[in-house]
Amino acid sequence: MAQQKALFLESFGGEFAVRSTEIYKPGKGEILVKVLATALNPVDWKIQVFKMFVKEENYPAILGSDSAGIVEALGEGVASFSVGDRVVHEASFSSNKYAGFQQYVLVPAEIVAKIPDNITFEQASTIPVGLATAVEGLYGDANRGETGAKKLAPPPWEAGGEGAFKGKSIIVIGGSTSVGQYVLQLLKLSGFSTIITTTSLHNADLAKSMGATHVIDRNADLVSEARKILDDPIDIVYDTVSSKETQAQSLDLVAPGGQVISTLFLQVDKADYPDKSITEIYADLHLPNLRALGVSLYGKLTELLASGALKPNRVEVLPNGLAGIPAGLKRMERNEVSGMKLVVKPFETP
Ligand SMILES: NC(=O)c1ccc[n+]([C@@H]2O[C@H](COP(=O)([O-])OP(=O)(O)OC[C@H]3O[C@@H](n4cnc5c(N)ncnc54)[C@H](OP(=O)(O)O)[C@@H]3O)[C@@H](O)[C@H]2O)c1
């Protein structure tokens, strides 16, 4: 059986190790992608350290949620791609064959996009999870059914969506995070007139280049600084950081009846905010409940990237391919990465 290299998290809370494993065969509607770049995400170190998201019986597990590469083989019925196409997609640690930290990965063709010529593989690999989280939080159903909070509709790549929220204001906590950079760009496309964000001040220009109209120092008193800028009550705060402190700030800022969009689970006592809701995101486009939004997005992603309407994150390529991932994750855990996506090239693995 043909073999490839993959990075395994060997056991629940255990250590990472690179070793050989099988190369999968694409099933009906699937593509086998040769992964030329894969990006690191905070969830990858959190799975190891906090023993979350991957069930104990699924170890040894391959993690990794961002992939860019070349179509290696097509499953039955896939007509929209050819072998050799440059493609980008969200990978998923829900199953080893769909996870990103390996040299070959499977993915359903309907959530794959071709990479336009103006974007490198490394840049493309910074897009999937950050963008999916931004998209699900703003335009998806998330857990809104339970909270009664409303999504923004339509998204800017669908008919009637571009510029639909002209005149509206919004706050994005963490405008230099990977997710935050995509949230800012989408809000700009959606037409929001006032987009306030927080970053370290050395990332203020980065946030402005992504669409922020106002940048507040993340160490300033956000609630009072934001109120100086805003004339009207605010309906939505997108909290990409979602610490206990930023969730409390977000809930203080949002008007009664409004919602906070959170990338992490609830860390404050919701009973203190009875007239406000928190929408929690889990942005895996492989999941059935997110699939329709993913198909809609990936149908337009090539165009959004080619036109420059969506820009990737800045990239730092780590040495040693898959073997370089554990050291990169440690840097992320220690909060040593700022306004940058760490990326590896799996075929550089020693
Ligand atoms: N639920 C989901 O499906 C999902 C998906 C993706 C991510 N997430 C979660 O969302 C969070 C963001 O992920 P990411 O990949 O976008 O992160 P990231 O890019 O790795 O985050 C690094 C950035 O965080 C910023 N930051 C940290 N604390 C901040 C604060 N108090 N205020 C403002 N900015 C702050 C730093 O900004 P400065 O350097 O400018 O200070 C830095 O640039 C993580 O907790 C991640 O686990 C959840």
mmCIF file of C-alpha atoms and ligand atoms in Angstrom:
data_model
loop_
_atom_site.group_PDB
_atom_site.id
_atom_site.type_symbol
_atom_site.label_atom_id
_atom_site.label_comp_id
_atom_site.label_asym_id
_atom_site.label_seq_id
_atom_site.Cartn_x
_atom_site.Cartn_y
_atom_site.Cartn_z
ATOM 1 C CA MET A 1 0.000 0.000 0.000
ATOM 2 C CA ALA A 2 1.342 3.476 -0.937
ATOM 3 C CA GLN A 3 2.671 5.356 2.081
ATOM 4 C CA GLN A 4 2.954 9.026 3.117
ATOM 5 C CA LYS A 5 4.243 10.973 6.125
ATOM 6 C CA ALA A 6 1.786 12.319 8.721
ATOM 7 C CA LEU A 7 2.108 14.040 12.099
ATOM 8 C CA PHE A 8 0.244 12.008 14.727
ATOM 9 C CA LEU A 9 -0.814 13.129 18.183
ATOM 10 C CA GLU A 10 -0.135 9.647 19.519
ATOM 11 C CA SER A 11 -2.460 9.584 22.521
ATOM 12 C CA PHE A 12 -4.964 11.652 24.538
ATOM 13 C CA GLY A 13 -2.859 14.558 25.894
ATOM 14 C CA GLY A 14 0.271 12.779 24.587
ATOM 15 C CA GLU A 15 3.149 13.679 22.252
ATOM 16 C CA PHE A 16 3.342 14.428 18.517
ATOM 17 C CA ALA A 17 5.383 12.145 16.218
ATOM 18 C CA VAL A 18 5.924 12.003 12.444
ATOM 19 C CA ARG A 19 5.548 8.529 10.954
ATOM 20 C CA SER A 20 4.329 6.736 7.856
ATOM 21 C CA THR A 21 0.725 5.887 7.169
ATOM 22 C CA GLU A 22 -1.428 4.836 4.229
ATOM 23 C CA ILE A 23 -2.440 7.151 1.388
ATOM 24 C CA TYR A 24 -6.251 7.133 1.222
ATOM 25 C CA LYS A 25 -8.392 6.456 -1.853
ATOM 26 C CA PRO A 26 -10.996 9.130 -2.690
ATOM 27 C CA GLY A 27 -14.590 7.938 -2.320
ATOM 28 C CA LYS A 28 -17.586 9.113 -4.311
ATOM 29 C CA GLY A 29 -17.587 12.923 -4.591
ATOM 30 C CA GLU A 30 -14.162 13.229 -2.937
ATOM 31 C CA ILE A 31 -10.763 14.546 -4.002
ATOM 32 C CA LEU A 32 -7.320 13.369 -2.871
ATOM 33 C CA VAL A 33 -5.144 16.479 -2.395
ATOM 34 C CA LYS A 34 -1.329 16.481 -2.279
ATOM 35 C CA VAL A 35 -0.809 18.973 0.579
ATOM 36 C CA LEU A 36 1.869 21.538 -0.315
ATOM 37 C CA ALA A 37 1.081 23.905 2.584
ATOM 38 C CA THR A 38 -0.841 23.500 5.828
ATOM 39 C CA ALA A 39 -1.379 26.159 8.505
ATOM 40 C CA LEU A 40 -1.314 25.910 12.302
ATOM 41 C CA ASN A 41 -4.319 26.937 14.405
ATOM 42 C CA PRO A 42 -4.788 27.533 18.149
ATOM 43 C CA VAL A 43 -7.105 24.514 18.309
ATOM 44 C CA ASP A 44 -4.193 22.214 17.417
ATOM 45 C CA TRP A 45 -2.309 22.959 20.660
ATOM 46 C CA LYS A 46 -5.548 23.169 22.672
ATOM 47 C CA ILE A 47 -6.495 19.610 21.601
ATOM 48 C CA GLN A 48 -3.177 18.355 22.997
ATOM 49 C CA VAL A 49 -3.079 20.470 26.178
ATOM 50 C CA PHE A 50 -6.784 20.534 27.161
ATOM 51 C CA LYS A 51 -7.695 17.077 25.739
ATOM 52 C CA MET A 52 -10.661 18.581 23.910
ATOM 53 C CA PHE A 53 -12.582 17.944 20.640
ATOM 54 C CA VAL A 54 -10.951 14.592 19.687
ATOM 55 C CA LYS A 55 -12.415 11.595 21.524
ATOM 56 C CA GLU A 56 -9.997 9.259 23.330
ATOM 57 C CA GLU A 57 -10.949 6.299 21.107
ATOM 58 C CA ASN A 58 -9.917 8.266 17.974
ATOM 59 C CA TYR A 59 -6.192 8.332 18.903
ATOM 60 C CA PRO A 60 -3.587 8.219 17.395
ATOM 61 C CA ALA A 61 -5.058 11.323 15.754
ATOM 62 C CA ILE A 62 -3.969 13.558 12.890
ATOM 63 C CA LEU A 63 -4.844 17.231 13.471
ATOM 64 C CA GLY A 64 -4.701 20.223 11.130
ATOM 65 C CA SER A 65 -7.571 22.185 9.602
ATOM 66 C CA ASP A 66 -6.059 24.198 6.720
ATOM 67 C CA SER A 67 -4.783 22.719 3.477
ATOM 68 C CA ALA A 68 -3.586 23.962 0.090
ATOM 69 C CA GLY A 69 -2.121 21.782 -2.624
ATOM 70 C CA ILE A 70 -2.632 19.977 -5.897
ATOM 71 C CA VAL A 71 -5.393 17.583 -6.907
ATOM 72 C CA GLU A 72 -3.757 14.129 -6.919
ATOM 73 C CA ALA A 73 -6.792 11.921 -7.694
ATOM 74 C CA LEU A 74 -10.539 12.252 -8.210
ATOM 75 C CA GLY A 75 -13.298 10.098 -6.725
ATOM 76 C CA GLU A 76 -16.317 8.900 -8.666
ATOM 77 C CA GLY A 77 -18.533 11.681 -10.000
ATOM 78 C CA VAL A 78 -16.137 14.610 -9.494
ATOM 79 C CA ALA A 79 -16.280 16.666 -12.690
ATOM 80 C CA SER A 80 -15.469 20.167 -11.464
ATOM 81 C CA PHE A 81 -11.740 19.526 -10.876
ATOM 82 C CA SER A 82 -8.861 17.933 -12.797
ATOM 83 C CA VAL A 83 -5.706 16.207 -11.572
ATOM 84 C CA GLY A 84 -3.055 18.918 -11.148
ATOM 85 C CA ASP A 85 -5.452 21.764 -10.212
ATOM 86 C CA ARG A 86 -4.171 24.102 -7.461
ATOM 87 C CA VAL A 87 -6.767 23.934 -4.669
ATOM 88 C CA VAL A 88 -7.533 25.126 -1.135
ATOM 89 C CA HIS A 89 -9.934 23.643 1.407
ATOM 90 C CA GLU A 90 -10.735 23.329 5.079
ATOM 91 C CA ALA A 91 -9.381 20.087 6.492
ATOM 92 C CA SER A 92 -11.000 18.408 9.520
ATOM 93 C CA PHE A 93 -9.616 16.529 12.523
ATOM 94 C CA SER A 94 -12.966 14.735 12.809
ATOM 95 C CA SER A 95 -11.297 11.827 10.971
ATOM 96 C CA ASN A 96 -7.622 11.170 10.147
ATOM 97 C CA LYS A 97 -8.266 10.907 6.407
ATOM 98 C CA TYR A 98 -9.677 14.479 6.319
ATOM 99 C CA ALA A 99 -7.038 16.125 8.589
ATOM 100 C CA GLY A 100 -4.405 18.581 7.352
ATOM 101 C CA PHE A 101 -1.108 17.596 9.021
ATOM 102 C CA GLN A 102 -0.137 14.991 6.423
ATOM 103 C CA GLN A 103 1.113 14.818 2.838
ATOM 104 C CA TYR A 104 -2.132 13.596 1.235
ATOM 105 C CA VAL A 105 -5.670 14.366 2.443
ATOM 106 C CA LEU A 106 -9.219 13.608 1.343
ATOM 107 C CA VAL A 107 -11.952 16.240 1.047
ATOM 108 C CA PRO A 108 -15.481 16.403 -0.388
ATOM 109 C CA ALA A 109 -15.154 18.222 -3.742
ATOM 110 C CA GLU A 110 -18.081 20.549 -3.012
ATOM 111 C CA ILE A 111 -16.062 22.400 -0.346
ATOM 112 C CA VAL A 112 -12.888 22.874 -2.413
ATOM 113 C CA ALA A 113 -11.907 25.980 -4.412
ATOM 114 C CA LYS A 114 -9.266 26.504 -7.087
ATOM 115 C CA ILE A 115 -6.458 28.860 -6.042
ATOM 116 C CA PRO A 116 -6.095 31.813 -8.414
ATOM 117 C CA ASP A 117 -2.641 32.690 -9.824
ATOM 118 C CA ASN A 118 -2.166 35.726 -7.531
ATOM 119 C CA ILE A 119 -2.169 33.546 -4.376
ATOM 120 C CA THR A 120 0.630 31.131 -3.342
ATOM 121 C CA PHE A 121 -0.017 27.749 -1.706
ATOM 122 C CA GLU A 122 1.352 29.127 1.574
ATOM 123 C CA GLN A 123 -1.002 32.133 1.469
ATOM 124 C CA ALA A 124 -3.965 29.936 0.486
ATOM 125 C CA SER A 125 -3.393 27.674 3.483
ATOM 126 C CA THR A 126 -4.046 30.621 5.840
ATOM 127 C CA ILE A 127 -7.613 30.996 4.611
ATOM 128 C CA PRO A 128 -9.910 28.034 5.360
ATOM 129 C CA VAL A 129 -10.469 27.941 9.142
ATOM 130 C CA GLY A 130 -10.156 31.674 9.721
ATOM 131 C CA LEU A 131 -12.551 32.440 6.904
ATOM 132 C CA ALA A 132 -15.008 29.670 7.831
ATOM 133 C CA THR A 133 -15.135 30.952 11.418
ATOM 134 C CA ALA A 134 -15.743 34.503 10.254
ATOM 135 C CA VAL A 135 -18.407 33.373 7.782
ATOM 136 C CA GLU A 136 -20.230 31.048 10.185
ATOM 137 C CA GLY A 137 -20.221 33.688 12.915
ATOM 138 C CA LEU A 138 -21.612 36.457 10.730
ATOM 139 C CA TYR A 139 -23.780 34.688 8.139
ATOM 140 C CA GLY A 140 -24.337 31.137 9.454
ATOM 141 C CA ASP A 141 -26.895 29.562 11.748
ATOM 142 C CA ALA A 142 -24.316 28.753 14.474
ATOM 143 C CA ASN A 143 -26.353 28.100 17.662
ATOM 144 C CA ARG A 144 -28.709 30.955 16.960
ATOM 145 C CA GLY A 145 -31.756 28.689 17.004
ATOM 146 C CA GLU A 146 -31.399 28.392 20.772
ATOM 147 C CA THR A 147 -30.685 32.062 21.412
ATOM 148 C CA GLY A 148 -33.049 33.781 19.011
ATOM 149 C CA ALA A 149 -30.167 35.944 17.739
ATOM 150 C CA LYS A 150 -30.209 36.838 14.042
ATOM 151 C CA LYS A 151 -27.526 36.121 11.447
ATOM 152 C CA LEU A 152 -26.572 38.741 8.840
ATOM 153 C CA ALA A 153 -28.157 37.932 5.483
ATOM 154 C CA PRO A 154 -27.409 37.650 2.672
ATOM 155 C CA PRO A 155 -23.623 37.134 2.772
ATOM 156 C CA PRO A 156 -21.682 39.545 0.541
ATOM 157 C CA TRP A 157 -20.835 36.982 -2.152
ATOM 158 C CA GLU A 158 -24.513 36.143 -2.712
ATOM 159 C CA ALA A 159 -27.046 38.247 -4.657
ATOM 160 C CA GLY A 160 -27.957 41.426 -2.785
ATOM 161 C CA GLY A 161 -25.302 40.908 -0.111
ATOM 162 C CA GLU A 162 -22.564 43.312 -1.187
ATOM 163 C CA GLY A 163 -22.970 46.604 0.684
ATOM 164 C CA ALA A 164 -26.223 45.431 2.318
ATOM 165 C CA PHE A 165 -25.355 46.839 5.761
ATOM 166 C CA LYS A 166 -24.391 50.361 4.739
ATOM 167 C CA GLY A 167 -24.741 52.801 7.634
ATOM 168 C CA LYS A 168 -24.407 50.096 10.322
ATOM 169 C CA SER A 169 -21.716 49.908 13.023
ATOM 170 C CA ILE A 170 -20.004 46.873 14.531
ATOM 171 C CA ILE A 171 -17.160 46.033 16.923
ATOM 172 C CA VAL A 172 -14.618 43.260 16.308
ATOM 173 C CA ILE A 173 -12.409 42.318 19.246
ATOM 174 C CA GLY A 174 -9.033 41.097 17.947
ATOM 175 C CA GLY A 175 -8.684 42.566 14.453
ATOM 176 C CA SER A 176 -5.200 41.070 13.963
ATOM 177 C CA THR A 177 -6.175 37.476 14.751
ATOM 178 C CA SER A 178 -6.482 35.204 11.750
ATOM 179 C CA VAL A 179 -10.261 35.042 12.259
ATOM 180 C CA GLY A 180 -10.436 38.797 12.908
ATOM 181 C CA GLN A 181 -8.729 39.671 9.628
ATOM 182 C CA TYR A 182 -11.387 37.713 7.719
ATOM 183 C CA VAL A 183 -14.225 39.171 9.822
ATOM 184 C CA LEU A 184 -13.020 42.701 9.008
ATOM 185 C CA GLN A 185 -12.791 41.967 5.277
ATOM 186 C CA LEU A 186 -16.276 40.431 5.172
ATOM 187 C CA LEU A 187 -17.786 43.345 7.102
ATOM 188 C CA LYS A 188 -16.238 45.738 4.613
ATOM 189 C CA LEU A 189 -17.751 43.747 1.728
ATOM 190 C CA SER A 190 -21.097 43.736 3.580
ATOM 191 C CA GLY A 191 -20.926 47.529 3.615
ATOM 192 C CA PHE A 192 -20.630 48.287 7.343
ATOM 193 C CA SER A 193 -19.802 51.979 7.701
ATOM 194 C CA THR A 194 -18.175 51.920 11.139
ATOM 195 C CA ILE A 195 -15.958 48.917 11.934
ATOM 196 C CA ILE A 196 -14.192 49.306 15.284
ATOM 197 C CA THR A 197 -11.517 46.795 16.271
ATOM 198 C CA THR A 198 -8.855 46.167 18.926
ATOM 199 C CA THR A 199 -5.232 45.124 18.315
ATOM 200 C CA SER A 200 -1.781 45.772 19.696
ATOM 201 C CA LEU A 201 -0.929 49.128 18.172
ATOM 202 C CA HIS A 202 1.827 47.670 15.950
ATOM 203 C CA ASN A 203 -0.988 45.829 14.122
ATOM 204 C CA ALA A 204 -3.234 48.901 13.664
ATOM 205 C CA ASP A 205 -2.255 49.368 9.996
ATOM 206 C CA LEU A 206 -2.812 45.672 9.305
ATOM 207 C CA ALA A 207 -6.352 45.915 10.745
ATOM 208 C CA LYS A 208 -7.070 49.077 8.746
ATOM 209 C CA SER A 209 -5.846 47.395 5.544
ATOM 210 C CA MET A 210 -8.407 44.637 6.218
ATOM 211 C CA GLY A 211 -11.310 47.062 6.621
ATOM 212 C CA ALA A 212 -11.295 48.496 10.149
ATOM 213 C CA THR A 213 -12.355 52.147 10.263
ATOM 214 C CA HIS A 214 -11.188 52.624 13.889
ATOM 215 C CA VAL A 215 -8.493 50.741 15.811
ATOM 216 C CA ILE A 216 -8.387 50.832 19.632
ATOM 217 C CA ASP A 217 -5.303 49.677 21.557
ATOM 218 C CA ARG A 218 -6.190 46.256 23.019
ATOM 219 C CA ASN A 219 -4.861 47.488 26.384
ATOM 220 C CA ALA A 220 -7.107 50.587 26.474
ATOM 221 C CA ASP A 221 -10.509 50.785 28.213
ATOM 222 C CA LEU A 222 -12.457 49.378 25.262
ATOM 223 C CA VAL A 223 -15.957 50.123 26.542
ATOM 224 C CA SER A 224 -15.339 53.835 27.112
ATOM 225 C CA GLU A 225 -13.175 54.262 23.961
ATOM 226 C CA ALA A 226 -15.801 52.574 21.752
ATOM 227 C CA ARG A 227 -18.629 54.667 23.212
ATOM 228 C CA LYS A 228 -16.700 57.820 22.235
ATOM 229 C CA ILE A 229 -16.858 56.666 18.586
ATOM 230 C CA LEU A 230 -20.399 55.254 18.467
ATOM 231 C CA ASP A 231 -23.517 57.408 18.263
ATOM 232 C CA ASP A 232 -26.048 54.576 18.419
ATOM 233 C CA PRO A 233 -26.385 51.359 20.450
ATOM 234 C CA ILE A 234 -24.550 48.439 18.860
ATOM 235 C CA ASP A 235 -26.336 45.217 17.859
ATOM 236 C CA ILE A 236 -23.368 42.898 17.281
ATOM 237 C CA VAL A 237 -19.885 42.465 18.722
ATOM 238 C CA TYR A 238 -17.713 39.749 17.111
ATOM 239 C CA ASP A 239 -15.262 38.630 19.813
ATOM 240 C CA THR A 240 -12.501 36.682 18.046
ATOM 241 C CA VAL A 241 -10.446 36.490 21.268
ATOM 242 C CA SER A 242 -13.246 35.286 23.586
ATOM 243 C CA SER A 243 -11.345 35.362 26.870
ATOM 244 C CA LYS A 244 -13.421 35.854 30.024
ATOM 245 C CA GLU A 245 -12.397 39.531 29.959
ATOM 246 C CA THR A 246 -13.252 40.169 26.281
ATOM 247 C CA GLN A 247 -16.567 38.304 26.533
ATOM 248 C CA ALA A 248 -17.538 40.551 29.468
ATOM 249 C CA GLN A 249 -16.455 43.667 27.526
ATOM 250 C CA SER A 250 -18.445 42.485 24.500
ATOM 251 C CA LEU A 251 -21.593 41.880 26.539
ATOM 252 C CA ASP A 252 -21.209 45.295 28.182
ATOM 253 C CA LEU A 253 -20.915 46.950 24.772
ATOM 254 C CA VAL A 254 -23.796 45.275 22.982
ATOM 255 C CA ALA A 255 -27.256 46.824 23.340
ATOM 256 C CA PRO A 256 -30.176 44.986 24.989
ATOM 257 C CA GLY A 257 -31.479 42.450 22.447
ATOM 258 C CA GLY A 258 -28.091 42.341 20.731
ATOM 259 C CA GLN A 259 -25.633 39.476 20.366
ATOM 260 C CA VAL A 260 -22.000 38.671 20.938
ATOM 261 C CA ILE A 261 -20.422 36.240 18.476
ATOM 262 C CA SER A 262 -17.841 34.141 20.299
ATOM 263 C CA THR A 263 -15.118 31.854 18.945
ATOM 264 C CA LEU A 264 -14.859 29.996 22.258
ATOM 265 C CA PHE A 265 -17.382 28.605 24.723
ATOM 266 C CA LEU A 266 -19.023 30.806 27.330
ATOM 267 C CA GLN A 267 -16.678 31.936 30.103
ATOM 268 C CA VAL A 268 -18.851 34.509 31.851
ATOM 269 C CA ASP A 269 -22.060 33.990 33.832
ATOM 270 C CA LYS A 270 -24.787 34.446 31.224
ATOM 271 C CA ALA A 271 -27.302 35.130 34.008
ATOM 272 C CA ASP A 272 -25.595 38.528 34.456
ATOM 273 C CA TYR A 273 -26.719 39.479 30.913
ATOM 274 C CA PRO A 274 -30.333 38.244 30.632
ATOM 275 C CA ASP A 275 -31.304 40.512 27.720
ATOM 276 C CA LYS A 276 -28.273 39.720 25.497
ATOM 277 C CA SER A 277 -27.214 36.573 23.650
ATOM 278 C CA ILE A 278 -23.951 34.845 22.893
ATOM 279 C CA THR A 279 -23.600 32.912 19.632
ATOM 280 C CA GLU A 280 -20.845 30.287 19.862
ATOM 281 C CA ILE A 281 -19.068 29.158 16.701
ATOM 282 C CA TYR A 282 -17.780 25.715 15.698
ATOM 283 C CA ALA A 283 -16.635 26.241 12.135
ATOM 284 C CA ASP A 284 -16.004 22.849 10.530
ATOM 285 C CA LEU A 285 -17.505 23.048 7.035
ATOM 286 C CA HIS A 286 -17.401 19.233 6.846
ATOM 287 C CA LEU A 287 -20.319 19.119 9.314
ATOM 288 C CA PRO A 288 -23.756 18.609 7.736
ATOM 289 C CA ASN A 289 -25.262 21.708 9.400
ATOM 290 C CA LEU A 290 -22.568 24.007 7.945
ATOM 291 C CA ARG A 291 -22.262 22.364 4.565
ATOM 292 C CA ALA A 292 -24.702 24.541 2.575
ATOM 293 C CA LEU A 293 -22.954 27.730 3.701
ATOM 294 C CA GLY A 294 -19.592 26.133 2.888
ATOM 295 C CA VAL A 295 -20.716 25.127 -0.606
ATOM 296 C CA SER A 296 -22.004 28.652 -1.231
ATOM 297 C CA LEU A 297 -18.721 30.211 -0.007
ATOM 298 C CA TYR A 298 -16.406 27.822 -1.869
ATOM 299 C CA GLY A 299 -18.405 28.398 -5.046
ATOM 300 C CA LYS A 300 -17.277 32.038 -4.977
ATOM 301 C CA LEU A 301 -13.933 31.843 -3.157
ATOM 302 C CA THR A 302 -11.701 31.711 -6.254
ATOM 303 C CA GLU A 303 -13.317 34.886 -7.582
ATOM 304 C CA LEU A 304 -13.082 36.694 -4.204
ATOM 305 C CA LEU A 305 -9.340 35.913 -4.018
ATOM 306 C CA ALA A 306 -8.584 36.672 -7.677
ATOM 307 C CA SER A 307 -10.236 40.092 -7.448
ATOM 308 C CA GLY A 308 -8.459 40.977 -4.199
ATOM 309 C CA ALA A 309 -11.803 41.314 -2.369
ATOM 310 C CA LEU A 310 -10.422 38.769 0.107
ATOM 311 C CA LYS A 311 -6.771 38.762 1.117
ATOM 312 C CA PRO A 312 -4.964 35.922 2.932
ATOM 313 C CA ASN A 313 -3.158 36.311 6.262
ATOM 314 C CA ARG A 314 0.542 37.142 6.406
ATOM 315 C CA VAL A 315 2.684 34.005 6.394
ATOM 316 C CA GLU A 316 5.703 32.702 8.284
ATOM 317 C CA VAL A 317 6.888 29.377 6.851
ATOM 318 C CA LEU A 318 8.392 27.093 9.526
ATOM 319 C CA PRO A 319 11.311 24.740 8.731
ATOM 320 C CA ASN A 320 11.207 20.901 8.679
ATOM 321 C CA GLY A 321 7.707 20.433 7.318
ATOM 322 C CA LEU A 322 5.380 18.397 9.544
ATOM 323 C CA ALA A 323 8.192 17.920 12.087
ATOM 324 C CA GLY A 324 8.265 21.710 12.597
ATOM 325 C CA ILE A 325 4.628 21.872 13.774
ATOM 326 C CA PRO A 326 5.047 21.049 17.516
ATOM 327 C CA ALA A 327 7.546 23.915 18.039
ATOM 328 C CA GLY A 328 5.206 26.295 16.174
ATOM 329 C CA LEU A 329 2.274 25.251 18.361
ATOM 330 C CA LYS A 330 4.347 25.968 21.493
ATOM 331 C CA ARG A 331 4.963 29.513 20.204
ATOM 332 C CA MET A 332 1.232 29.971 19.693
ATOM 333 C CA GLU A 333 0.465 28.613 23.177
ATOM 334 C CA ARG A 334 2.933 31.134 24.648
ATOM 335 C CA ASN A 335 1.186 33.993 22.717
ATOM 336 C CA GLU A 336 4.359 34.673 20.725
ATOM 337 C CA VAL A 337 2.645 34.965 17.330
ATOM 338 C CA SER A 338 1.201 38.343 16.351
ATOM 339 C CA GLY A 339 -0.725 39.142 13.163
ATOM 340 C CA MET A 340 0.868 36.166 11.389
ATOM 341 C CA LYS A 341 -0.122 32.644 10.334
ATOM 342 C CA LEU A 342 2.424 29.856 10.850
ATOM 343 C CA VAL A 343 2.583 27.495 7.877
ATOM 344 C CA VAL A 344 4.546 24.334 7.034
ATOM 345 C CA LYS A 345 5.216 22.509 3.772
ATOM 346 C CA PRO A 346 4.576 18.768 4.411
ATOM 347 C CA PHE A 347 6.978 17.681 1.641
ATOM 348 C CA GLU A 348 9.868 19.401 3.497
ATOM 349 C CA THR A 349 9.480 16.837 6.335
ATOM 350 C CA PRO A 350 12.906 15.169 6.911
HETATM 351 N N1 LIG B 1 -14.854 28.034 17.265
HETATM 352 C C1 LIG B 1 -14.156 27.831 16.175
HETATM 353 O O1 LIG B 1 -14.569 27.143 15.246
HETATM 354 C C2 LIG B 1 -12.821 28.516 16.060
HETATM 355 C C3 LIG B 1 -12.162 28.554 14.833
HETATM 356 C C4 LIG B 1 -10.965 29.242 14.746
HETATM 357 C C5 LIG B 1 -10.435 29.832 15.883
HETATM 358 N N2 LIG B 1 -11.082 29.718 17.074
HETATM 359 C C6 LIG B 1 -10.555 30.359 18.280
HETATM 360 O O2 LIG B 1 -10.564 31.751 18.024
HETATM 361 C C7 LIG B 1 -9.458 32.381 18.647
HETATM 362 C C8 LIG B 1 -8.692 33.139 17.576
HETATM 363 O O3 LIG B 1 -8.114 32.225 16.664
HETATM 364 P P1 LIG B 1 -7.081 32.749 15.571
HETATM 365 O O4 LIG B 1 -6.525 31.595 14.852
HETATM 366 O O5 LIG B 1 -7.714 33.832 14.805
HETATM 367 O O6 LIG B 1 -5.972 33.353 16.550
HETATM 368 P P2 LIG B 1 -4.505 33.867 16.272
HETATM 369 O O7 LIG B 1 -4.410 34.538 14.951
HETATM 370 O O8 LIG B 1 -3.523 32.781 16.548
HETATM 371 O O9 LIG B 1 -4.386 34.923 17.462
HETATM 372 C C9 LIG B 1 -3.214 35.655 17.673
HETATM 373 C C10 LIG B 1 -3.642 37.091 17.831
HETATM 374 O O10 LIG B 1 -4.443 37.225 19.010
HETATM 375 C C11 LIG B 1 -4.477 38.601 19.300
HETATM 376 N N3 LIG B 1 -4.943 38.815 20.679
HETATM 377 C C12 LIG B 1 -4.702 38.049 21.773
HETATM 378 N N4 LIG B 1 -5.317 38.576 22.860
HETATM 379 C C13 LIG B 1 -5.959 39.697 22.451
HETATM 380 C C14 LIG B 1 -6.776 40.672 23.106
HETATM 381 N N5 LIG B 1 -7.033 40.605 24.416
HETATM 382 N N6 LIG B 1 -7.281 41.667 22.365
HETATM 383 C C15 LIG B 1 -7.032 41.759 21.031
HETATM 384 N N7 LIG B 1 -6.258 40.874 20.353
HETATM 385 C C16 LIG B 1 -5.729 39.854 21.057
HETATM 386 C C17 LIG B 1 -3.041 39.045 19.090
HETATM 387 O O11 LIG B 1 -3.134 40.357 18.613
HETATM 388 P P3 LIG B 1 -1.959 41.449 18.764
HETATM 389 O O12 LIG B 1 -0.697 40.746 18.421
HETATM 390 O O13 LIG B 1 -2.351 42.521 17.803
HETATM 391 O O14 LIG B 1 -1.996 41.887 20.196
HETATM 392 C C18 LIG B 1 -2.507 38.070 17.988
HETATM 393 O O15 LIG B 1 -2.308 38.700 16.745
HETATM 394 C C19 LIG B 1 -8.648 31.246 19.308
HETATM 395 O O16 LIG B 1 -9.023 31.155 20.661
HETATM 396 C C20 LIG B 1 -9.105 30.007 18.574
HETATM 397 O O17 LIG B 1 -8.979 28.828 19.361
HETATM 398 C C21 LIG B 1 -12.268 29.084 17.190
#
